[in-house]
CSV table of C-alpha atoms in Angstrom, one decimal:
chain,number,residue,atom,x,y,z
A,1,MET,CA,70.3,45.0,-6.9
A,2,GLU,CA,68.1,44.6,-10.0
A,3,ASN,CA,65.1,43.7,-7.8
A,4,ASN,CA,65.6,46.9,-5.8
A,5,ASP,CA,65.8,49.0,-9.0
A,6,MET,CA,62.6,47.3,-10.3
A,7,GLU,CA,60.8,47.9,-7.0
A,8,LEU,CA,61.9,51.5,-7.0
A,9,ASP,CA,60.7,52.0,-10.6
A,10,LEU,CA,57.3,50.5,-9.7
A,11,LYS,CA,57.1,52.8,-6.7
A,12,ASP,CA,57.9,55.8,-8.8
A,13,ILE,CA,55.2,54.9,-11.3
A,14,PHE,CA,52.5,54.5,-8.6
A,15,TYR,CA,53.7,57.6,-6.9
A,16,VAL,CA,53.4,59.7,-10.1
A,17,ILE,CA,49.9,58.3,-10.9
A,18,ARG,CA,48.7,58.7,-7.3
A,19,LYS,CA,49.9,62.3,-7.1
A,20,ARG,CA,47.6,63.2,-10.0
A,21,ILE,CA,44.9,60.5,-9.7
A,22,TRP,CA,42.3,63.2,-9.8
A,23,PHE,CA,43.4,64.2,-13.2
A,24,VAL,CA,43.4,60.6,-14.5
A,25,THR,CA,39.9,60.1,-13.1
A,26,LEU,CA,38.6,63.4,-14.5
A,27,ILE,CA,39.9,62.7,-18.1
A,28,THR,CA,38.6,59.2,-18.1
A,29,CYS,CA,35.2,60.2,-16.9
A,30,LEU,CA,35.0,63.0,-19.4
A,31,ALA,CA,35.9,60.6,-22.2
A,32,ILE,CA,33.2,58.1,-21.1
A,33,ILE,CA,30.5,60.8,-20.8
A,34,SER,CA,31.5,62.4,-24.1
A,35,SER,CA,31.4,59.1,-25.9
A,36,GLY,CA,28.0,58.3,-24.4
A,37,ILE,CA,26.5,61.6,-25.4
A,38,VAL,CA,27.9,61.6,-28.9
A,39,SER,CA,26.8,57.9,-29.5
A,40,SER,CA,23.3,58.5,-28.1
A,41,LEU,CA,22.5,61.9,-29.5
A,42,PHE,CA,24.6,62.7,-32.5
A,43,ILE,CA,25.0,59.4,-34.3
A,44,SER,CA,22.0,58.2,-36.2
A,45,PRO,CA,21.1,54.6,-35.3
A,46,THR,CA,21.5,52.0,-38.1
A,47,TYR,CA,19.2,49.0,-38.4
A,48,SER,CA,19.9,45.7,-40.1
A,49,SER,CA,17.4,43.3,-41.7
A,50,THR,CA,18.2,40.0,-43.3
A,51,THR,CA,16.4,37.7,-45.7
A,52,THR,CA,17.5,34.2,-46.8
A,53,VAL,CA,17.2,32.9,-50.4
A,54,MET,CA,17.9,29.4,-51.7
A,55,VAL,CA,19.1,29.1,-55.3
A,56,GLY,CA,19.4,25.7,-57.0
A,57,LYS,CA,18.3,23.4,-59.7
A,58,ALA,CA,14.8,22.0,-59.6
A,59,TRP,CA,14.6,18.2,-59.4
A,60,GLU,CA,11.9,16.2,-61.1
A,61,GLU,CA,10.2,13.4,-59.2
A,62,GLY,CA,11.9,10.0,-59.7
A,63,THR,CA,15.4,11.5,-60.4
A,64,ASN,CA,18.3,10.8,-58.1
A,65,LEU,CA,20.0,13.7,-56.5
A,66,GLN,CA,23.7,13.3,-57.0
A,67,ARG,CA,26.2,14.7,-54.5
A,68,SER,CA,28.1,16.3,-57.4
A,69,ASP,CA,24.9,18.3,-58.2
A,70,LEU,CA,24.7,19.6,-54.7
A,71,ASP,CA,28.4,20.6,-54.7
A,72,LEU,CA,27.9,22.4,-58.0
A,73,ASN,CA,25.0,24.4,-56.6
A,74,ARG,CA,27.0,25.3,-53.5
A,75,ARG,CA,29.9,26.6,-55.7
A,76,LEU,CA,27.5,28.5,-57.9
A,77,ALA,CA,26.0,30.2,-54.8
A,78,GLU,CA,29.2,32.3,-54.6
A,79,SER,CA,28.4,33.6,-58.1
A,80,TYR,CA,24.8,34.4,-57.2
A,81,GLY,CA,26.1,36.8,-54.6
A,82,GLN,CA,27.6,38.9,-57.4
A,83,VAL,CA,24.3,39.1,-59.1
A,84,VAL,CA,22.7,40.4,-55.9
A,85,ASN,CA,25.1,43.3,-55.8
A,86,SER,CA,25.0,43.9,-59.5
A,87,ARG,CA,24.0,47.3,-60.9
A,88,SER,CA,21.1,45.8,-62.7
A,89,VAL,CA,19.6,44.6,-59.5
A,90,THR,CA,20.3,47.7,-57.4
A,91,GLU,CA,19.0,50.1,-60.1
A,92,GLU,CA,15.8,48.1,-60.3
A,93,VAL,CA,15.4,48.2,-56.5
A,94,ILE,CA,16.0,51.9,-56.5
A,95,SER,CA,13.3,52.4,-59.2
A,96,ARG,CA,10.7,50.3,-57.5
A,97,LEU,CA,11.2,51.9,-54.0
A,98,ASN,CA,11.9,55.4,-55.3
A,99,LEU,CA,15.0,55.6,-53.2
A,100,GLU,CA,17.1,58.7,-53.3
A,101,LEU,CA,20.3,56.7,-53.6
A,102,THR,CA,22.8,55.9,-56.3
A,103,SER,CA,23.5,52.3,-57.3
A,104,ILE,CA,26.9,52.4,-55.5
A,105,GLN,CA,25.3,53.9,-52.3
A,106,LEU,CA,22.7,51.1,-52.2
A,107,GLN,CA,25.4,48.5,-52.8
A,108,ASP,CA,27.3,49.9,-49.7
A,109,LYS,CA,24.1,49.3,-47.7
A,110,LEU,CA,23.9,45.6,-48.8
A,111,THR,CA,25.9,42.6,-47.5
A,112,VAL,CA,25.6,39.3,-49.3
A,113,ASN,CA,27.0,36.1,-47.7
A,114,GLN,CA,26.7,32.5,-48.6
A,115,VAL,CA,25.8,30.2,-45.7
A,116,ARG,CA,28.8,27.9,-45.5
A,117,ASP,CA,28.5,24.7,-47.5
A,118,THR,CA,24.9,25.3,-48.5
A,119,GLU,CA,22.8,26.7,-51.3
A,120,PHE,CA,21.5,29.5,-49.1
A,121,ILE,CA,22.3,33.2,-49.5
A,122,LYS,CA,21.8,35.8,-46.8
A,123,ILE,CA,20.9,39.3,-48.0
A,124,GLU,CA,21.4,42.0,-45.4
A,125,ALA,CA,20.2,45.5,-45.8
A,126,LYS,CA,21.1,48.4,-43.5
A,127,ASN,CA,19.2,51.7,-43.1
A,128,ASN,CA,18.4,54.3,-40.5
A,129,ASP,CA,14.7,53.3,-40.7
A,130,PRO,CA,14.0,49.7,-39.6
A,131,MET,CA,10.9,49.4,-41.8
A,132,LYS,CA,12.9,50.6,-44.8
A,133,ALA,CA,15.7,48.2,-44.0
A,134,ALA,CA,13.3,45.2,-44.2
A,135,LEU,CA,11.6,46.6,-47.3
A,136,ILE,CA,15.0,47.0,-49.1
A,137,ALA,CA,16.1,43.5,-48.2
A,138,ASN,CA,12.9,41.9,-49.4
A,139,THR,CA,12.8,43.9,-52.6
A,140,VAL,CA,16.4,43.0,-53.4
A,141,ALA,CA,15.6,39.4,-52.9
A,142,GLU,CA,12.6,39.7,-55.2
A,143,VAL,CA,14.5,41.4,-58.0
A,144,PHE,CA,17.4,39.0,-57.6
A,145,MET,CA,15.0,36.0,-58.0
A,146,GLU,CA,13.6,37.5,-61.2
A,147,GLN,CA,17.0,38.3,-62.8
A,148,VAL,CA,19.1,35.3,-61.7
A,149,GLN,CA,16.7,32.9,-63.5
A,150,VAL,CA,17.4,34.8,-66.7
A,151,ILE,CA,21.1,35.5,-66.2
A,152,MET,CA,22.2,32.1,-64.9
A,153,ASN,CA,19.3,29.9,-66.1
A,154,VAL,CA,18.4,28.9,-62.6
A,155,ASP,CA,14.9,27.4,-62.3
A,156,ASN,CA,14.6,27.0,-58.5
A,157,VAL,CA,14.8,30.2,-56.5
A,158,GLN,CA,13.0,30.4,-53.2
A,159,ILE,CA,12.8,32.8,-50.3
A,160,LEU,CA,13.2,30.9,-47.0
A,161,ASP,CA,12.9,33.8,-44.5
A,162,GLU,CA,11.5,37.2,-45.3
A,163,ALA,CA,13.2,40.2,-43.8
A,164,ILE,CA,11.3,41.8,-40.9
A,165,ALA,CA,11.8,45.2,-39.3
A,166,PRO,CA,14.3,44.9,-36.4
A,167,ASP,CA,13.6,46.2,-32.9
A,168,ASN,CA,17.1,47.3,-32.0
A,169,PRO,CA,19.8,49.1,-34.0
A,170,VAL,CA,23.1,47.4,-34.8
A,171,SER,CA,25.0,50.7,-34.4
A,172,PRO,CA,26.0,52.8,-32.7
A,173,ARG,CA,27.0,50.4,-29.9
A,174,VAL,CA,26.9,52.8,-27.1
A,175,ARG,CA,28.3,50.6,-24.4
A,176,LEU,CA,31.2,49.4,-26.6
A,177,ASN,CA,32.0,53.0,-27.6
A,178,MET,CA,32.0,54.1,-23.9
A,179,ALA,CA,34.3,51.2,-23.0
A,180,ILE,CA,36.7,52.1,-25.7
A,181,ALA,CA,36.6,55.7,-24.7
A,182,ALA,CA,37.4,54.7,-21.1
A,183,ILE,CA,40.5,52.8,-22.2
A,184,LEU,CA,41.6,55.7,-24.5
A,185,GLY,CA,40.9,58.3,-21.8
A,186,LEU,CA,42.9,56.3,-19.2
A,187,MET,CA,45.8,55.9,-21.6
A,188,ALA,CA,45.8,59.5,-22.6
A,189,SER,CA,45.5,60.8,-19.1
A,190,VAL,CA,48.3,58.6,-17.8
A,191,PHE,CA,50.6,59.7,-20.7
A,192,ILE,CA,49.9,63.4,-19.9
A,193,VAL,CA,50.6,62.8,-16.2
A,194,PHE,CA,54.0,61.3,-16.9
A,195,LEU,CA,54.7,64.0,-19.4
A,196,LEU,CA,53.9,66.7,-16.8
A,197,GLU,CA,56.0,64.8,-14.2
A,198,TYR,CA,58.9,64.7,-16.7
A,199,LEU,CA,58.7,68.4,-17.3
A,200,ASP,CA,58.3,69.3,-13.7
A,201,ASN,CA,61.8,70.0,-12.1
A,202,THR,CA,60.6,71.6,-8.9
A,203,ILE,CA,61.2,70.2,-5.5
A,204,LYS,CA,58.0,70.1,-3.4
A,205,SER,CA,58.7,67.6,-0.6
A,206,GLU,CA,61.4,65.7,1.2
A,207,LYS,CA,60.5,62.7,-1.0
A,208,ASP,CA,61.3,64.7,-4.1
A,209,VAL,CA,64.7,65.5,-2.6
A,210,GLN,CA,65.4,61.9,-2.0
A,211,ARG,CA,64.1,60.9,-5.4
A,212,HIS,CA,65.7,63.5,-7.6
A,213,LEU,CA,68.8,64.6,-5.7
A,214,GLU,CA,69.5,61.2,-4.1
A,215,LEU,CA,70.2,62.9,-0.7
A,216,GLU,CA,69.1,62.0,2.7
A,217,VAL,CA,66.9,64.6,4.4
A,218,ILE,CA,68.2,65.4,7.9
A,219,GLY,CA,65.7,68.0,8.9
A,220,THR,CA,62.8,70.1,7.7
A,221,VAL,CA,61.5,73.6,8.6
A,222,PRO,CA,57.8,73.4,9.6
A,223,TYR,CA,55.3,75.8,8.1
A,224,TYR,CA,53.2,77.8,10.5
A,225,ASP,CA,50.1,79.8,9.5
A,226,GLN,CA,50.6,83.2,11.1
A,227,GLU,CA,46.9,84.0,10.9
A,228,GLY,CA,46.1,80.9,13.0
């Protein structure tokens, strides 16, 4: 009995969706198209550029490099990231590049990450202009190199990879946005379809009589077009 009920429920679900499949298709397509248009035309692209800096202690020739010294530099690399995002660094970068940004706004455009278990720090800058994104990243690295030597008495700071202007933006991700819009549009349209079906109490066919009134149909009156 339970299997029959489950089969009936599934049939009802497919019946409801099939009856208004045009509506589900329309809403889903509109969501995809709208997302593509908004992502492509109304959202400014954002470019990301990254530079890598190594910070550590300079070693003299003939001295033995101890593992404890490497571990110390790796732990200190976490503190160096705080210096990169400090107000003294960002304000100096703003001054050098004549940016129309506040210190907090520039900090929001920067991402600083330590490369795991290394002395390397990646400085990422985001901007609507790819050239400016690279320029900001490189300038932040330069100012950081100057200030970290004074603040933390570090005598070995090197830039491993300079930031270059990226070719492609990191956002908006048009295809991803369209895929998300397709899922949301499908879910919303199916919900509306079931809501309309729930609110619709009219009888339109013999199947509706069997489904809603649980009565067997013993006959139907055919419809004839008099104009024909």
